[in-house]
XYZ file of C-alpha atoms in Angstrom:
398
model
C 14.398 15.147 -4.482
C 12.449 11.862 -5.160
C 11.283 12.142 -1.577
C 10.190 15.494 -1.960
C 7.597 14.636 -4.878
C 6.331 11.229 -2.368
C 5.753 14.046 0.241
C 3.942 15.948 -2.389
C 2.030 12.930 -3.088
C 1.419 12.111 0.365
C 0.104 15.360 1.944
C -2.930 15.272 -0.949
C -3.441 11.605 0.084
C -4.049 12.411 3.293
C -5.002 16.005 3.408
C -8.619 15.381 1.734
C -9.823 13.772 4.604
C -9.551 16.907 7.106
C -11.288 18.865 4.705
C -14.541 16.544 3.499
C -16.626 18.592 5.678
C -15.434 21.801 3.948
C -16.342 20.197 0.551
C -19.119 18.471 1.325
C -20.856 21.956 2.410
C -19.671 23.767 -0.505
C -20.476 21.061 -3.220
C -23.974 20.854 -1.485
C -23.484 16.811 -0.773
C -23.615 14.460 2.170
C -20.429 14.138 4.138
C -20.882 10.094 3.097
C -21.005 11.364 -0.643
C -17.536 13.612 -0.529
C -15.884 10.748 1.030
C -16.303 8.901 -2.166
C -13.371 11.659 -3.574
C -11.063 9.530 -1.321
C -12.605 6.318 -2.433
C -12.418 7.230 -6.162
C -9.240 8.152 -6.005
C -7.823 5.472 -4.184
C -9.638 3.073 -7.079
C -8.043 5.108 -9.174
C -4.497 4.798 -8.228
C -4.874 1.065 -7.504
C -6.140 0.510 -11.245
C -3.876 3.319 -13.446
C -0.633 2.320 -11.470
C 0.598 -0.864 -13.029
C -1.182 0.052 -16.539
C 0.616 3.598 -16.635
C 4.156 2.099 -15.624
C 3.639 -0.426 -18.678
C 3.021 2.016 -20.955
C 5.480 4.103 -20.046
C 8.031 1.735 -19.095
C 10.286 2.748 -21.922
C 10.494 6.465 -21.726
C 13.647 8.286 -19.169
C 13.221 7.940 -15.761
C 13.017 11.530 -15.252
C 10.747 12.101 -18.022
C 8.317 9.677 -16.472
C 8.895 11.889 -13.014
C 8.411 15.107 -14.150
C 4.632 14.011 -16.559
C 3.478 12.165 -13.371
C 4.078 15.606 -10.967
C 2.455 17.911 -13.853
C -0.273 16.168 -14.329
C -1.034 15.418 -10.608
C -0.577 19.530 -10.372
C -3.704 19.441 -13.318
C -5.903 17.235 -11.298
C -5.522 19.306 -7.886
C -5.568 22.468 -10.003
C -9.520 21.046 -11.646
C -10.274 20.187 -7.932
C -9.910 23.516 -7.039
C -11.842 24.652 -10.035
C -14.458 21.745 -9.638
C -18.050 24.010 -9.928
C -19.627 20.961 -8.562
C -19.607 17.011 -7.595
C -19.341 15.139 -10.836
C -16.565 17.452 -11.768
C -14.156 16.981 -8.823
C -14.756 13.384 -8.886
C -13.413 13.442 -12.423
C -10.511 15.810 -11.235
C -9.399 13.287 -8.540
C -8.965 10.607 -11.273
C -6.711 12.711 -12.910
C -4.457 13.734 -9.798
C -4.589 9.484 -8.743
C -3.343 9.607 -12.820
C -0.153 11.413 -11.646
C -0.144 10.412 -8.152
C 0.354 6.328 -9.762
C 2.769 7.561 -12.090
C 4.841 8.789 -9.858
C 5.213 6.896 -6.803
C 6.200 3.898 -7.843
C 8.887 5.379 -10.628
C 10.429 7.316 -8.124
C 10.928 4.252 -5.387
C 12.004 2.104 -8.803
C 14.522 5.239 -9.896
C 16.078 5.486 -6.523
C 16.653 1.585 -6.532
C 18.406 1.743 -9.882
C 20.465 4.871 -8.807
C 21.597 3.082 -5.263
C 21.880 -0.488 -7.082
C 21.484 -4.058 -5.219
C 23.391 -3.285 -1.998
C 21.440 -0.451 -1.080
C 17.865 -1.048 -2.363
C 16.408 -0.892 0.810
C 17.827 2.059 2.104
C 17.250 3.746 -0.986
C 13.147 2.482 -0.978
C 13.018 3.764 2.673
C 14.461 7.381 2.200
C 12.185 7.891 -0.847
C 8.645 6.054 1.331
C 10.366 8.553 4.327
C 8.206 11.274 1.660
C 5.018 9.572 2.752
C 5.670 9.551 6.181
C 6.462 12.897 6.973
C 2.879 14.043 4.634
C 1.906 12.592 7.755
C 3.489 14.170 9.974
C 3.758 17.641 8.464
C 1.965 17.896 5.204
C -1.446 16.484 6.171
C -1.592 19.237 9.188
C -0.189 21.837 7.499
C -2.753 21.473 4.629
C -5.752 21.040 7.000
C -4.924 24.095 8.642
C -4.898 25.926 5.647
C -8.486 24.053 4.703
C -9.514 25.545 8.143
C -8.607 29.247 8.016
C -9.102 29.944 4.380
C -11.478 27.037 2.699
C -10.697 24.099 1.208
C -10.253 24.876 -2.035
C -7.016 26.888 -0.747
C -5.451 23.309 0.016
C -6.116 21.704 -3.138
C -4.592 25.491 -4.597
C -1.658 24.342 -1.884
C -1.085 20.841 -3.267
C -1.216 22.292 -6.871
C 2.038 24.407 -6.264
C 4.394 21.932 -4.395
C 4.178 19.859 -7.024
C 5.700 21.836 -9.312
C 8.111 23.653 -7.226
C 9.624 19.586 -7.720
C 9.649 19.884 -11.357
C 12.758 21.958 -11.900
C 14.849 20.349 -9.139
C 14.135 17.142 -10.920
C 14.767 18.466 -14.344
C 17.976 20.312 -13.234
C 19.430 17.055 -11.214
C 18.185 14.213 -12.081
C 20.033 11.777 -14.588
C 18.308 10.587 -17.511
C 18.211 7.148 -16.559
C 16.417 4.499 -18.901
C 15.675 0.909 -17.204
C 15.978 -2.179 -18.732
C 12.821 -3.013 -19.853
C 11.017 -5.706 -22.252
C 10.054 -4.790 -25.772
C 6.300 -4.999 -26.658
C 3.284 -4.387 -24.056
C 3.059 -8.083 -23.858
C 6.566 -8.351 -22.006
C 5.408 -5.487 -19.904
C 2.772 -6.760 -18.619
C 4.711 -10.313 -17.950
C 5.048 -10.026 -14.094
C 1.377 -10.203 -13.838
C 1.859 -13.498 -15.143
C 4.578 -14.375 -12.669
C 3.279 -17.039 -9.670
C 5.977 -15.804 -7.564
C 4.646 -11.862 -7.972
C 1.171 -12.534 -7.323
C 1.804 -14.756 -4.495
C 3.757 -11.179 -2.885
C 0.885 -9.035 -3.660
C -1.411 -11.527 -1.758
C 1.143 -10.845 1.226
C 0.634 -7.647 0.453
C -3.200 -7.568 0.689
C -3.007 -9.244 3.858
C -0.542 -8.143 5.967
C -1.880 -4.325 5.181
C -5.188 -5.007 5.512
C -4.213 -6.099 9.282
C -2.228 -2.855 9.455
C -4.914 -0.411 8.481
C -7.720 -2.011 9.931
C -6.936 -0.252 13.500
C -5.552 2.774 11.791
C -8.592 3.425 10.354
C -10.760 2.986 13.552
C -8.335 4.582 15.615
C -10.523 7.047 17.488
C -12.904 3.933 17.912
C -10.447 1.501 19.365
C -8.822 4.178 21.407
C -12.234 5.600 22.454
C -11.823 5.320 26.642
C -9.059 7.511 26.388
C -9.760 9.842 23.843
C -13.767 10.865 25.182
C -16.119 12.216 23.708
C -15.131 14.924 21.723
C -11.040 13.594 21.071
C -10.169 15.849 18.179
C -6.903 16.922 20.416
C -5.752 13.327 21.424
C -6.439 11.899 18.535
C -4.271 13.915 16.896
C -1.305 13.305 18.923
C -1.762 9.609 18.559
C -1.881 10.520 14.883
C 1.322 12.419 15.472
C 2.928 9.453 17.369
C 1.807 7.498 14.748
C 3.401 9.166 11.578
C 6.885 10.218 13.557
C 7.663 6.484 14.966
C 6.199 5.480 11.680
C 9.018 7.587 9.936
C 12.024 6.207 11.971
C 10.425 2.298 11.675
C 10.614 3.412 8.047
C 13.916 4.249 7.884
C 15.573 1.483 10.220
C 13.929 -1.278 8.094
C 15.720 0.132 4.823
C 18.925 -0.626 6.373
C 17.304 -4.191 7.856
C 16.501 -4.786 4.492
C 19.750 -4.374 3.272
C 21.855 -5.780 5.904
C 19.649 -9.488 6.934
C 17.434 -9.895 3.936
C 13.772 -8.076 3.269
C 12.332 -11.116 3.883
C 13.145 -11.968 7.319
C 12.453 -7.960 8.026
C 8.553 -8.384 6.692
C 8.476 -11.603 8.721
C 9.549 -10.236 11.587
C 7.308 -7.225 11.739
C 4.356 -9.380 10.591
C 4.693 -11.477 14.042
C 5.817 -8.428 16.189
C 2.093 -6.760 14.865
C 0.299 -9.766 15.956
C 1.788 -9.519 19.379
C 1.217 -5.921 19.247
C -2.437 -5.893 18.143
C -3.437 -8.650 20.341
C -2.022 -6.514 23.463
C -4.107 -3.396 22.421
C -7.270 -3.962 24.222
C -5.182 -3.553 27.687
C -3.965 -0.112 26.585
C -7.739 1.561 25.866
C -7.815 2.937 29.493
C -4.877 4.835 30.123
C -3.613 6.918 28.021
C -0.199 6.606 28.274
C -0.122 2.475 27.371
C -2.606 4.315 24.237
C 0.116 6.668 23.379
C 2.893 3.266 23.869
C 1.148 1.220 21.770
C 0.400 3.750 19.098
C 3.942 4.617 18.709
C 5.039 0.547 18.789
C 2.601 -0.266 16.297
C 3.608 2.787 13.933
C 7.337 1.862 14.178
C 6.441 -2.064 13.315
C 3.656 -1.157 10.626
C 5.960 0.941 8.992
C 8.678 -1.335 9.033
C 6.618 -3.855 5.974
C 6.322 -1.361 3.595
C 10.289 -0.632 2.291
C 11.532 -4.708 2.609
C 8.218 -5.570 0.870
C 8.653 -3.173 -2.004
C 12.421 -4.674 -1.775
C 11.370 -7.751 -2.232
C 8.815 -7.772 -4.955
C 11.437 -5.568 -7.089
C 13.865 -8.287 -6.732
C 11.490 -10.706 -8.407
C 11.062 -8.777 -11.249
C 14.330 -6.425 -11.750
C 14.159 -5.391 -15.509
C 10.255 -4.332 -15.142
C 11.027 -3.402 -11.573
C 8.400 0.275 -12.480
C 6.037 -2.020 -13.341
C 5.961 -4.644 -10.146
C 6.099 -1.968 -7.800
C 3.193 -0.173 -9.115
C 1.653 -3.382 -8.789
C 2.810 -3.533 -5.457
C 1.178 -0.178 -4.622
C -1.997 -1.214 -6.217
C -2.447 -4.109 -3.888
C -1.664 -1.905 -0.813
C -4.582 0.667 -1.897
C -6.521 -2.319 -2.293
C -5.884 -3.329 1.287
C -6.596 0.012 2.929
C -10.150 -0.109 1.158
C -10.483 -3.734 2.145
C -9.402 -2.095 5.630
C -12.288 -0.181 5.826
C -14.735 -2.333 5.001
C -13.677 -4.761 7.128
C -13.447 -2.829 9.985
C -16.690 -1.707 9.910
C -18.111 -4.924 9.608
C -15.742 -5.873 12.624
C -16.995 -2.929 14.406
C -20.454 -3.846 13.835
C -20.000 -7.815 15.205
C -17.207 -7.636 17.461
C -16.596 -4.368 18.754
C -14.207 -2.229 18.852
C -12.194 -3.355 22.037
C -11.503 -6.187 19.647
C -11.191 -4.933 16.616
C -7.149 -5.250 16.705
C -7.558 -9.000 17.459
C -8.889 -9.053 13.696
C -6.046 -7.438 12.556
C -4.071 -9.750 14.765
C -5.600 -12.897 12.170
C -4.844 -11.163 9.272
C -1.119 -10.552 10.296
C -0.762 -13.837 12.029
C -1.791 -15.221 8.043
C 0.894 -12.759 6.260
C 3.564 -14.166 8.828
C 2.711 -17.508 7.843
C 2.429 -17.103 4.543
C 5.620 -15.421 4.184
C 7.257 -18.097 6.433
C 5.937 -21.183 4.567
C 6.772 -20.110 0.946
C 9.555 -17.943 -0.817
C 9.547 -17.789 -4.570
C 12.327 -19.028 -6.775
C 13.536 -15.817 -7.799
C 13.286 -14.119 -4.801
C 15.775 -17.629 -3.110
C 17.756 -17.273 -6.165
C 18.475 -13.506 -5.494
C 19.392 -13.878 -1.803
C 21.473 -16.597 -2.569
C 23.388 -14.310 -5.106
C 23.286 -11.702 -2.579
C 24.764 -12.995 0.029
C 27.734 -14.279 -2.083
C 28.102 -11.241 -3.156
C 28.666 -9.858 0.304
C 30.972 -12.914 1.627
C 33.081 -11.989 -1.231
C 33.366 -8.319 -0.372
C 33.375 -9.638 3.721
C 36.630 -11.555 2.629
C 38.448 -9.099 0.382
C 37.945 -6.101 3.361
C 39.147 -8.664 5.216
C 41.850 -9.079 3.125
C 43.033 -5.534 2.638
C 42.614 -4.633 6.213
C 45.453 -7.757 7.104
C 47.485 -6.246 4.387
């Protein structure tokens, strides 16, 4: 159910951007000028996430769930309603409203349902939402955009939200987290050295990610000609499934040899990757190899770095992963900008290398320093498990 409202969450994230020509037409504005409704609303999110989990750090879990989906279904629903430009700008701050609220809560409720030993899988099943918008959603709701307007998609990504709402009311326990007392304990983590030395890791290993994601039809250009619409999608496609399955292997990575050595791991394995890209921009098939090995890899950060950050931070866990998701949307705008400028100096055969550097920095910066809680935790951890190792071991000889 949690993943359902991240799908939710997802397909509007991603839908907008197959249907900017559609809006820009209709609200009478440059193509450059309804691209800022992605831009606002991904300032939006990044600003509103770790402030709304604060604030509503002490209410139910559920409660917190079920305000975030209706008022993500308002902000779609004034989109669609938007007479004109200033107006569904001021509607996408309102769905990024709900769109912060929930995401993070539900990836910080699924943790606390699954408990310590299965964090990660529990992250990965509920960021699984996100993948498959990808996959499915963002299609399906560009279609629509296509045949019918795209005012009919916003109309689209007004109901699934609250087709949600009652299967979270109905099943959903009323959980209440252990949180501080006063805003000034809330707001403690961003005080924490540890934390903001994660979100930095963040930053940077994401920026590397979505620096070629972004520019994909630009790095991939030799294969995908002149027009490309139909194999960029596939890559796209490629992308999102072996994105999905990364996704969900790294959960149980996470869980079973530490989130740190997972995010480590996939750090170096992008570097590798990215700096092998310029030999696969002639042939399609190396194109379509290395699209679906960098999805699996890129994929693989996000659930053991959400693990990890929680960990540092596990009785205002809401409130470091929204912080965690704030940095990330900070990182795909960085992405952008970036990449441009990249695109501009050193072209797009090596773009990837850039993203290469910035992963190369997140492996290293991951590798040369580990916080005292997060040692602290993993220490715990695995005691925990030799414990449990020993008494299976136990009953099985009995």
């Amino acid at each position: 159910m949690l993943a359902a409202g991240t799908f939710v969450v997802g397909t509007d994230a991603f839908v907008i951007a197959g249907v900017l020509p559609g809006i820009a037409a209709d609200l009478h504005v440059g193509l450059g000028a309804a691209g800022q409704l992605v831009t606002v609303f991904a300032v939006a999110y990044a600003v509103l996430s770790p402030l709304l989990a604060a604030f509503t750090a002490g209410w139910s879990r559920r409660t917190v769930l079920i305000t975030a989906l209706v008022v993500f279904a308002l902000g779609n629903a004034a989109t669609a309603l938007a007479p004109g430009y200033p107006a569904a700008l001021a509607a996408r701050v309102v769905a990024a409203a709900g769109a912060a609220l929930y995401a993070p809560n539900a990836s910080a409720t699924a943790a606390a349902l699954a408990g310590e030993a299965a964090r990660g899988r529990a992250f990965a099943l509920v960021n699984t939402g996100l993948t498959s918008a990808l996959i499915l959603g963002a299609p399906l709701g560009t279609a629509i955009g296509g045949a019918y307007g795209w005012r009919s998609t916003m109309w689209l990504v007004t109901v699934l939200p609250l087709l949600v709402v009652p299967l979270l009311a109905a099943r959903l326990p009323r959980i209440h987290t252990d949180t501080p007392r006063g805003l000034r304990g809330r707001f403690a983590p961003l005080a924490d050295r540890g934390v903001l030395y994660m979100l930095v890791v963040t930053v940077v290993v994401f920026v590397g990610i979505y620096i070629p994601f972004e520019y994909l039809s630009a790095v991939y250009g030799p294969v995908l000609g002149p027009d490309g619409g139909g194999p960029t999608a596939v890559l796209l496609l490629v992308f999102g499934i072996t994105g999905t399955a990364g996704n969900l292997v790294a959960g149980h990575l996470a869980d079973r040899f530490g989130p740190r050595r997972v995010v480590l791991g996939a750090a170096l394995a992008l570097t590798v990757i990215f700096g092998l890209v310029p030999l696969s921009r002639e042939w399609l098939p190396a194109a379509l190899f290395a699209v679906a090995v960098s999805g699996w890899v890129s994929f693989s950060v996000t659930t053991p770095q959400q693990h990890r950050i929680a960990a540092l931070a596990p009785q205002a866990q809401s409130v470091v992963v929204s912080l965690n998701a704030a940095a990330l949307y900070l990182a795909v705008s960085l992405a952008g900008g970036l990449g441009g400028i990249g695109l501009e100096t050193v072209g797009a055969a090596r773009l990837p290398w850039l993203a290469a550097g910035f992963t190369l920095i997140a492996a290293v910066l991951t590798a040369v320093h580990r916080p005292k809680a997060e040692r602290t935790r993993a220490e715990q951890a695995w005691a925990e498990r030799a414990r449990a190792d020993r008494a299976e071991g136990t009953a099985g000889a009995a």
